mmCIF file of C-alpha atoms in Angstrom:
data_model
loop_
_atom_site.group_PDB
_atom_site.id
_atom_site.type_symbol
_atom_site.label_atom_id
_atom_site.label_comp_id
_atom_site.label_asym_id
_atom_site.label_seq_id
_atom_site.Cartn_x
_atom_site.Cartn_y
_atom_site.Cartn_z
ATOM 1 C CA MET A 1211 57.725 -12.159 154.407
ATOM 2 C CA ASP A 1212 54.670 -14.496 155.711
ATOM 3 C CA CYS A 1213 52.358 -13.917 153.423
ATOM 4 C CA HIS A 1214 51.832 -17.085 150.505
ATOM 5 C CA SER A 1215 51.078 -15.013 147.882
ATOM 6 C CA CYS A 1216 53.931 -12.229 148.503
ATOM 7 C CA LYS A 1217 56.118 -15.166 148.365
ATOM 8 C CA ARG A 1218 54.872 -16.600 145.207
ATOM 9 C CA ILE A 1219 55.004 -13.716 143.709
ATOM 10 C CA LYS A 1220 58.846 -12.798 144.875
ATOM 11 C CA GLU A 1221 59.782 -16.349 143.863
ATOM 12 C CA LYS A 1222 58.225 -16.684 141.112
ATOM 13 C CA LYS A 1223 58.338 -20.498 141.170
ATOM 14 C CA GLU A 1224 56.443 -22.411 138.631
ATOM 15 C CA LEU A 1225 54.864 -19.386 136.985
ATOM 16 C CA ILE A 1226 53.095 -19.791 134.323
ATOM 17 C CA PHE A 1227 51.669 -15.898 133.083
ATOM 18 C CA GLU A 1228 51.155 -12.568 134.446
ATOM 19 C CA SER A 1229 48.819 -9.900 133.430
ATOM 20 C CA ASN A 1230 49.252 -6.668 134.244
ATOM 21 C CA LYS A 1231 47.738 -6.549 137.736
ATOM 22 C CA PHE A 1232 48.038 -10.704 138.324
ATOM 23 C CA VAL A 1233 50.275 -14.017 138.515
ATOM 24 C CA VAL A 1234 49.133 -17.179 137.655
ATOM 25 C CA PHE A 1235 51.153 -20.762 139.184
ATOM 26 C CA LEU A 1236 50.354 -23.531 139.251
ATOM 27 C CA ALA A 1237 49.425 -25.415 141.716
ATOM 28 C CA HIS A 1238 51.085 -28.099 144.062
ATOM 29 C CA ASP A 1239 48.286 -30.566 144.342
ATOM 30 C CA GLN A 1240 47.302 -31.646 140.740
ATOM 31 C CA THR A 1241 44.406 -33.688 141.437
ATOM 32 C CA TYR A 1242 42.140 -30.786 139.063
ATOM 33 C CA LEU A 1243 45.176 -31.197 136.119
ATOM 34 C CA ALA A 1244 46.146 -27.231 135.642
ATOM 35 C CA ARG A 1245 44.798 -26.597 139.142
ATOM 36 C CA CYS A 1246 46.281 -22.738 139.450
ATOM 37 C CA PHE A 1247 46.584 -20.398 141.969
ATOM 38 C CA VAL A 1248 46.166 -16.629 140.722
ATOM 39 C CA ASP A 1249 47.736 -14.180 142.769
ATOM 40 C CA LEU A 1250 46.974 -10.160 142.578
ATOM 41 C CA LYS A 1251 50.278 -8.535 142.621
ATOM 42 C CA THR A 1252 49.149 -5.992 144.680
ATOM 43 C CA HIS A 1253 48.853 -6.893 148.624
ATOM 44 C CA LYS A 1254 45.512 -6.240 149.059
ATOM 45 C CA ALA A 1255 43.456 -7.571 151.946
ATOM 46 C CA SER A 1256 39.879 -8.235 149.725
ATOM 47 C CA LEU A 1257 38.003 -8.374 147.139
ATOM 48 C CA SER A 1258 36.122 -5.032 147.841
ATOM 49 C CA ASP A 1259 39.547 -3.170 147.576
ATOM 50 C CA LEU A 1260 40.346 -4.377 143.816
ATOM 51 C CA THR A 1261 39.620 -1.152 141.498
ATOM 52 C CA LYS A 1262 37.804 -1.277 138.514
ATOM 53 C CA GLU A 1263 41.090 -1.726 136.116
ATOM 54 C CA GLU A 1264 42.022 -5.090 138.016
ATOM 55 C CA TRP A 1265 38.538 -6.174 137.805
ATOM 56 C CA ILE A 1266 38.827 -5.512 134.161
ATOM 57 C CA ASP A 1267 42.484 -6.863 134.101
ATOM 58 C CA PHE A 1268 41.099 -10.218 136.240
ATOM 59 C CA GLY A 1269 38.246 -10.710 133.261
ATOM 60 C CA GLY A 1270 41.321 -10.676 130.412
ATOM 61 C CA LEU A 1271 43.022 -13.448 132.329
ATOM 62 C CA VAL A 1272 40.301 -15.596 133.360
ATOM 63 C CA LYS A 1273 39.327 -15.851 129.517
ATOM 64 C CA LYS A 1274 42.942 -16.194 128.575
ATOM 65 C CA LEU A 1275 43.531 -19.115 131.166
ATOM 66 C CA GLU A 1276 40.165 -20.851 130.137
ATOM 67 C CA ASN A 1277 40.728 -21.095 126.958
ATOM 68 C CA ALA A 1278 44.629 -22.163 127.328
ATOM 69 C CA LEU A 1279 42.707 -25.219 129.256
ATOM 70 C CA ILE A 1280 40.473 -25.799 126.359
ATOM 71 C CA LYS A 1281 42.881 -26.007 123.729
ATOM 72 C CA SER A 1282 45.898 -27.924 125.859
ATOM 73 C CA PHE A 1283 43.666 -30.638 127.751
ATOM 74 C CA ASN A 1284 39.940 -30.162 126.682
ATOM 75 C CA ALA A 1285 38.779 -28.819 130.324
ATOM 76 C CA THR A 1286 35.170 -28.884 129.924
ATOM 77 C CA MET A 1287 34.474 -26.093 132.382
ATOM 78 C CA PHE A 1288 35.986 -24.153 135.536
ATOM 79 C CA ASN A 1289 35.889 -23.504 139.301
ATOM 80 C CA TRP A 1290 36.918 -20.523 140.397
ATOM 81 C CA SER A 1291 37.274 -19.432 144.638
ATOM 82 C CA SER A 1292 38.557 -16.539 146.085
ATOM 83 C CA SER A 1293 38.352 -17.882 150.209
ATOM 84 C CA MET A 1294 41.484 -16.343 152.174
ATOM 85 C CA ASN A 1295 40.123 -18.534 155.286
ATOM 86 C CA ASN A 1296 43.630 -19.107 156.096
ATOM 87 C CA ALA A 1297 44.997 -15.718 157.023
ATOM 88 C CA PHE A 1298 42.395 -15.784 159.649
ATOM 89 C CA LEU A 1299 43.908 -18.414 161.557
ATOM 90 C CA GLU A 1300 46.482 -16.271 162.211
ATOM 91 C CA SER A 1301 46.602 -13.855 166.042
ATOM 92 C CA PHE A 1302 46.631 -10.889 162.786
ATOM 93 C CA PRO A 1303 45.350 -11.579 160.035
ATOM 94 C CA ASP A 1304 47.227 -10.208 156.523
ATOM 95 C CA PRO A 1305 45.226 -11.660 153.926
ATOM 96 C CA HIS A 1306 45.892 -10.997 149.918
ATOM 97 C CA VAL A 1307 43.359 -11.462 146.961
ATOM 98 C CA HIS A 1308 44.041 -14.213 145.472
ATOM 99 C CA PHE A 1309 41.910 -16.996 143.309
ATOM 100 C CA HIS A 1310 41.761 -20.402 143.311
ATOM 101 C CA PHE A 1311 41.598 -21.984 139.595
ATOM 102 C CA ARG A 1312 40.315 -25.831 139.308
ATOM 103 C CA PRO A 1313 39.680 -27.188 135.487
ATOM 104 C CA ARG A 1314 37.134 -29.415 135.344
ATOM 105 C CA TYR A 1315 37.442 -33.312 132.990
ATOM 106 C CA SER A 1316 34.422 -35.002 131.731
ATOM 107 C CA LYS A 1317 36.867 -36.882 129.642
ATOM 108 C CA GLU A 1318 39.957 -38.631 131.565
ATOM 109 C CA VAL A 1319 43.232 -36.886 130.064
ATOM 110 C CA ASP A 1320 46.284 -38.855 129.231
ATOM 111 C CA PHE A 1321 49.302 -36.579 129.151
ATOM 112 C CA GLN A 1322 53.168 -37.538 129.436
ATOM 113 C CA GLY A 1323 52.154 -41.178 130.023
ATOM 114 C CA LYS A 1324 50.519 -40.254 133.637
ATOM 115 C CA ILE A 1325 46.383 -40.241 133.044
ATOM 116 C CA PHE A 1326 44.088 -37.681 135.341
ATOM 117 C CA LYS A 1327 41.134 -38.201 136.004
ATOM 118 C CA ASP A 1328 38.676 -35.882 137.562
ATOM 119 C CA PRO A 1329 37.611 -37.733 140.386
ATOM 120 C CA ASN A 1330 34.118 -36.239 140.571
ATOM 121 C CA PHE A 1331 33.039 -34.012 137.407
ATOM 122 C CA GLY A 1332 29.606 -32.497 138.271
ATOM 123 C CA LYS A 1333 29.832 -31.885 141.601
ATOM 124 C CA HIS A 1334 31.778 -29.729 144.318
ATOM 125 C CA TYR A 1335 35.657 -30.339 144.282
ATOM 126 C CA ASP A 1336 36.984 -32.380 146.900
ATOM 127 C CA ARG A 1337 39.527 -31.093 148.988
ATOM 128 C CA THR A 1338 40.785 -34.226 151.024
ATOM 129 C CA MET A 1339 42.310 -35.624 148.064
ATOM 130 C CA HIS A 1340 46.003 -34.427 147.080
ATOM 131 C CA THR A 1341 48.194 -35.562 143.815
ATOM 132 C CA GLU A 1342 51.679 -34.548 143.594
ATOM 133 C CA ILE A 1343 53.431 -35.328 140.381
ATOM 134 C CA GLN A 1344 56.771 -35.311 138.914
ATOM 135 C CA PRO A 1345 58.655 -32.068 138.532
ATOM 136 C CA ASN A 1346 58.825 -32.864 135.395
ATOM 137 C CA VAL A 1347 55.547 -33.601 133.944
ATOM 138 C CA ARG A 1348 54.595 -30.142 136.443
ATOM 139 C CA LYS A 1349 57.386 -28.610 133.838
ATOM 140 C CA LYS A 1350 55.645 -30.162 130.868
ATOM 141 C CA ILE A 1351 51.652 -29.013 132.156
ATOM 142 C CA ILE A 1352 53.503 -25.519 132.371
ATOM 143 C CA GLU A 1353 54.688 -25.246 128.917
ATOM 144 C CA LYS A 1354 51.949 -26.512 127.537
ATOM 145 C CA ILE A 1355 49.386 -23.926 128.651
ATOM 146 C CA ARG A 1356 51.849 -21.367 127.862
ATOM 147 C CA GLU A 1357 51.990 -22.517 124.076
ATOM 148 C CA ASN A 1358 48.046 -22.207 123.961
ATOM 149 C CA LEU A 1359 47.904 -18.808 125.579
ATOM 150 C CA MET B 651 12.834 -22.549 132.027
ATOM 151 C CA ASP B 652 15.161 -25.666 134.018
ATOM 152 C CA CYS B 653 17.671 -22.461 134.353
ATOM 153 C CA HIS B 654 17.839 -22.278 137.819
ATOM 154 C CA SER B 655 19.336 -18.855 137.687
ATOM 155 C CA CYS B 656 16.898 -17.507 134.938
ATOM 156 C CA LYS B 657 13.967 -19.054 137.279
ATOM 157 C CA ARG B 658 15.387 -17.051 140.467
ATOM 158 C CA ILE B 659 15.494 -13.554 138.210
ATOM 159 C CA LYS B 660 12.010 -14.159 137.171
ATOM 160 C CA GLU B 661 10.575 -14.925 139.983
ATOM 161 C CA LYS B 662 12.099 -12.313 142.390
ATOM 162 C CA LYS B 663 11.735 -14.349 145.179
ATOM 163 C CA GLU B 664 14.130 -12.901 148.468
ATOM 164 C CA LEU B 665 15.695 -11.193 145.798
ATOM 165 C CA ILE B 666 17.824 -8.582 147.837
ATOM 166 C CA PHE B 667 19.033 -5.916 145.243
ATOM 167 C CA GLU B 668 19.887 -5.895 141.817
ATOM 168 C CA SER B 669 22.714 -3.597 140.029
ATOM 169 C CA ASN B 670 22.839 -2.989 136.248
ATOM 170 C CA LYS B 671 24.501 -6.822 135.273
ATOM 171 C CA PHE B 672 23.457 -8.578 138.432
ATOM 172 C CA VAL B 673 20.899 -9.750 141.023
ATOM 173 C CA VAL B 674 21.181 -10.582 144.964
ATOM 174 C CA PHE B 675 19.428 -13.108 146.488
ATOM 175 C CA LEU B 676 19.310 -15.018 149.687
ATOM 176 C CA ALA B 677 19.980 -18.602 149.388
ATOM 177 C CA HIS B 678 18.091 -21.104 150.865
ATOM 178 C CA ASP B 679 20.887 -22.488 153.452
ATOM 179 C CA GLN B 680 22.062 -19.744 155.936
ATOM 180 C CA THR B 681 24.444 -21.480 158.059
ATOM 181 C CA TYR B 682 26.611 -18.735 157.275
ATOM 182 C CA LEU B 683 24.154 -15.435 157.956
ATOM 183 C CA ALA B 684 23.237 -13.690 155.069
ATOM 184 C CA ARG B 685 24.730 -16.624 152.447
ATOM 185 C CA CYS B 686 23.617 -15.278 148.700
ATOM 186 C CA PHE B 687 23.436 -16.568 145.325
ATOM 187 C CA VAL B 688 24.628 -13.750 142.620
ATOM 188 C CA ASP B 689 22.979 -14.712 139.351
ATOM 189 C CA LEU B 690 24.270 -12.186 136.217
ATOM 190 C CA LYS B 691 20.953 -11.108 134.556
ATOM 191 C CA THR B 692 21.650 -12.502 131.211
ATOM 192 C CA HIS B 693 21.477 -16.154 130.555
ATOM 193 C CA LYS B 694 25.841 -16.650 129.617
ATOM 194 C CA ALA B 695 27.468 -20.265 129.971
ATOM 195 C CA SER B 696 30.970 -19.492 131.801
ATOM 196 C CA LEU B 697 33.218 -16.439 133.362
ATOM 197 C CA SER B 698 35.038 -16.146 129.850
ATOM 198 C CA ASP B 699 31.642 -14.972 128.324
ATOM 199 C CA LEU B 700 31.963 -11.555 130.732
ATOM 200 C CA THR B 701 32.390 -8.813 129.501
ATOM 201 C CA LYS B 702 34.625 -5.780 130.421
ATOM 202 C CA GLU B 703 31.270 -3.629 131.908
ATOM 203 C CA GLU B 704 29.865 -7.226 132.997
ATOM 204 C CA TRP B 705 33.518 -7.360 135.142
ATOM 205 C CA ILE B 706 33.150 -3.633 136.211
ATOM 206 C CA ASP B 707 29.665 -3.738 137.316
ATOM 207 C CA PHE B 708 30.595 -7.018 139.534
ATOM 208 C CA GLY B 709 33.188 -5.389 141.030
ATOM 209 C CA GLY B 710 30.621 -2.700 142.457
ATOM 210 C CA LEU B 711 28.293 -5.466 143.622
ATOM 211 C CA VAL B 712 30.954 -7.271 145.648
ATOM 212 C CA LYS B 713 32.117 -3.769 147.669
ATOM 213 C CA LYS B 714 27.989 -3.042 147.668
ATOM 214 C CA LEU B 715 27.539 -5.996 149.312
ATOM 215 C CA GLU B 716 31.003 -6.848 150.951
ATOM 216 C CA ASN B 717 30.484 -3.115 153.180
ATOM 217 C CA ALA B 718 26.692 -3.742 153.437
ATOM 218 C CA LEU B 719 27.352 -7.223 155.656
ATOM 219 C CA ILE B 720 29.947 -6.022 157.438
ATOM 220 C CA LYS B 721 27.830 -3.074 158.312
ATOM 221 C CA SER B 722 24.667 -5.792 159.143
ATOM 222 C CA PHE B 723 25.978 -7.776 161.273
ATOM 223 C CA ASN B 724 30.015 -7.482 161.944
ATOM 224 C CA ALA B 725 30.976 -10.498 159.050
ATOM 225 C CA THR B 726 34.724 -10.569 159.527
ATOM 226 C CA MET B 727 35.076 -11.640 155.141
ATOM 227 C CA PHE B 728 33.739 -13.006 152.616
ATOM 228 C CA ASN B 729 34.005 -16.353 150.884
ATOM 229 C CA TRP B 730 33.365 -16.069 146.974
ATOM 230 C CA SER B 731 32.532 -18.802 144.284
ATOM 231 C CA SER B 732 31.672 -19.525 141.073
ATOM 232 C CA SER B 733 31.564 -23.575 140.131
ATOM 233 C CA MET B 734 28.059 -24.400 137.801
ATOM 234 C CA ASN B 735 28.877 -27.773 138.779
ATOM 235 C CA ASN B 736 25.781 -28.636 138.771
ATOM 236 C CA ALA B 737 24.661 -27.660 135.490
ATOM 237 C CA PHE B 738 27.114 -30.368 134.036
ATOM 238 C CA LEU B 739 25.425 -32.982 135.330
ATOM 239 C CA GLU B 740 22.600 -32.767 132.977
ATOM 240 C CA SER B 741 22.747 -34.349 129.405
ATOM 241 C CA PHE B 742 22.833 -30.926 127.748
ATOM 242 C CA PRO B 743 24.499 -29.045 130.193
ATOM 243 C CA ASP B 744 23.305 -24.940 130.315
ATOM 244 C CA PRO B 745 25.047 -23.035 132.618
ATOM 245 C CA HIS B 746 24.581 -19.831 133.705
ATOM 246 C CA VAL B 747 26.981 -17.610 135.274
ATOM 247 C CA HIS B 748 26.492 -17.222 139.111
ATOM 248 C CA PHE B 749 28.564 -17.152 142.235
ATOM 249 C CA HIS B 750 28.250 -17.828 145.457
ATOM 250 C CA PHE B 751 28.663 -15.488 148.523
ATOM 251 C CA ARG B 752 29.696 -17.118 152.326
ATOM 252 C CA PRO B 753 30.274 -14.038 154.740
ATOM 253 C CA ARG B 754 32.017 -15.559 157.151
ATOM 254 C CA TYR B 755 32.532 -15.004 161.014
ATOM 255 C CA SER B 756 35.366 -14.400 163.705
ATOM 256 C CA LYS B 757 32.446 -13.753 166.351
ATOM 257 C CA GLU B 758 28.484 -15.087 166.916
ATOM 258 C CA VAL B 759 25.502 -12.856 166.065
ATOM 259 C CA ASP B 760 22.421 -12.312 167.551
ATOM 260 C CA PHE B 761 19.625 -11.483 165.162
ATOM 261 C CA GLN B 762 16.069 -11.476 165.527
ATOM 262 C CA GLY B 763 16.064 -14.370 168.961
ATOM 263 C CA LYS B 764 18.753 -16.181 167.204
ATOM 264 C CA ILE B 765 22.099 -17.507 167.481
ATOM 265 C CA PHE B 766 24.077 -17.761 164.107
ATOM 266 C CA LYS B 767 27.477 -19.115 164.954
ATOM 267 C CA ASP B 768 30.142 -19.799 161.738
ATOM 268 C CA PRO B 769 30.812 -23.670 162.080
ATOM 269 C CA ASN B 770 34.787 -23.267 160.738
ATOM 270 C CA PHE B 771 35.311 -19.574 160.503
ATOM 271 C CA GLY B 772 38.896 -19.408 159.160
ATOM 272 C CA LYS B 773 38.644 -22.728 157.562
ATOM 273 C CA HIS B 774 36.605 -24.021 153.733
ATOM 274 C CA TYR B 775 32.781 -23.565 153.986
ATOM 275 C CA ASP B 776 31.437 -26.776 154.704
ATOM 276 C CA ARG B 777 28.961 -27.829 152.440
ATOM 277 C CA THR B 778 27.309 -30.330 154.386
ATOM 278 C CA MET B 779 25.277 -28.496 156.823
ATOM 279 C CA HIS B 780 21.793 -26.911 156.520
ATOM 280 C CA THR B 781 20.446 -24.692 158.330
ATOM 281 C CA GLU B 782 17.214 -23.747 157.736
ATOM 282 C CA ILE B 783 15.311 -20.245 159.070
ATOM 283 C CA GLN B 784 11.896 -19.324 159.571
ATOM 284 C CA PRO B 785 10.473 -17.021 157.440
ATOM 285 C CA ASN B 786 10.330 -14.236 159.161
ATOM 286 C CA VAL B 787 13.684 -14.038 160.142
ATOM 287 C CA ARG B 788 14.808 -14.310 156.245
ATOM 288 C CA LYS B 789 13.042 -11.364 155.368
ATOM 289 C CA LYS B 790 14.715 -9.033 158.808
ATOM 290 C CA ILE B 791 18.456 -10.185 157.349
ATOM 291 C CA ILE B 792 17.125 -9.113 154.005
ATOM 292 C CA GLU B 793 15.527 -5.657 155.092
ATOM 293 C CA LYS B 794 19.273 -5.427 157.307
ATOM 294 C CA ILE B 795 20.957 -5.777 154.174
ATOM 295 C CA ARG B 796 18.765 -3.616 152.034
ATOM 296 C CA GLU B 797 18.855 -0.717 155.110
ATOM 297 C CA ASN B 798 22.942 -1.116 154.993
ATOM 298 C CA LEU B 799 23.377 -1.044 151.059
#
């Protein structure tokens, strides 16, 4: 069980919701409030391997997640990416299709006594920044998104 | 006509191919050989606005483009992203759904007398690097991909 995505799916830790084909988890880094990982349930290596059903399911998930983030935290827009670079640093690459979801905010968000401010709205996300937040606030973020799904 | 994607679609400059719903263009920066932009033909603001038909079409395009890049230049894997940050630097944001496609290479590629070497394979793409190449080589890259579609 070396695959990060398979591990997340098995452990179900900080799972927000799942569709038929994908599972959404709160990401550790919360520089961009409600940053998530979206894992394909099946271990497949590349986006080329996705079926029509998986793409339709993904489209529905995108709509549901983006709408929930607008309702929950007034997110302005969203960055989506699928890279899977890390897997290729291994001797025997075994990538698993997943997406990075970063909501972006033109205005700061005051949630649970903490101010979340997008550090560079309108520009590419900054991967050098890492924002840790308390487990109880993480739990509240998950609950808030779930209320708005 | 301030929309970059609408402008590209209208001008058709360095267009590689099109599906029913999207158009693929060679990107200016070629740090990652055969980097492309993939524009939705319709001016829509966010991935939430895509229909099932558009997602199915996109899935087919992904497969076609990735396979062509493996055949053309032995690309190892691919980074896909959809951000649209720039549009939100405007006073009246008017984003247009598009994707960034960056083929990544574990081995260097010798093409048309030029060596293309992925500067950081296995890691996130580097947006600070810009690689300009001659128009005749750009044309050959487009032709090569087309041959393998």
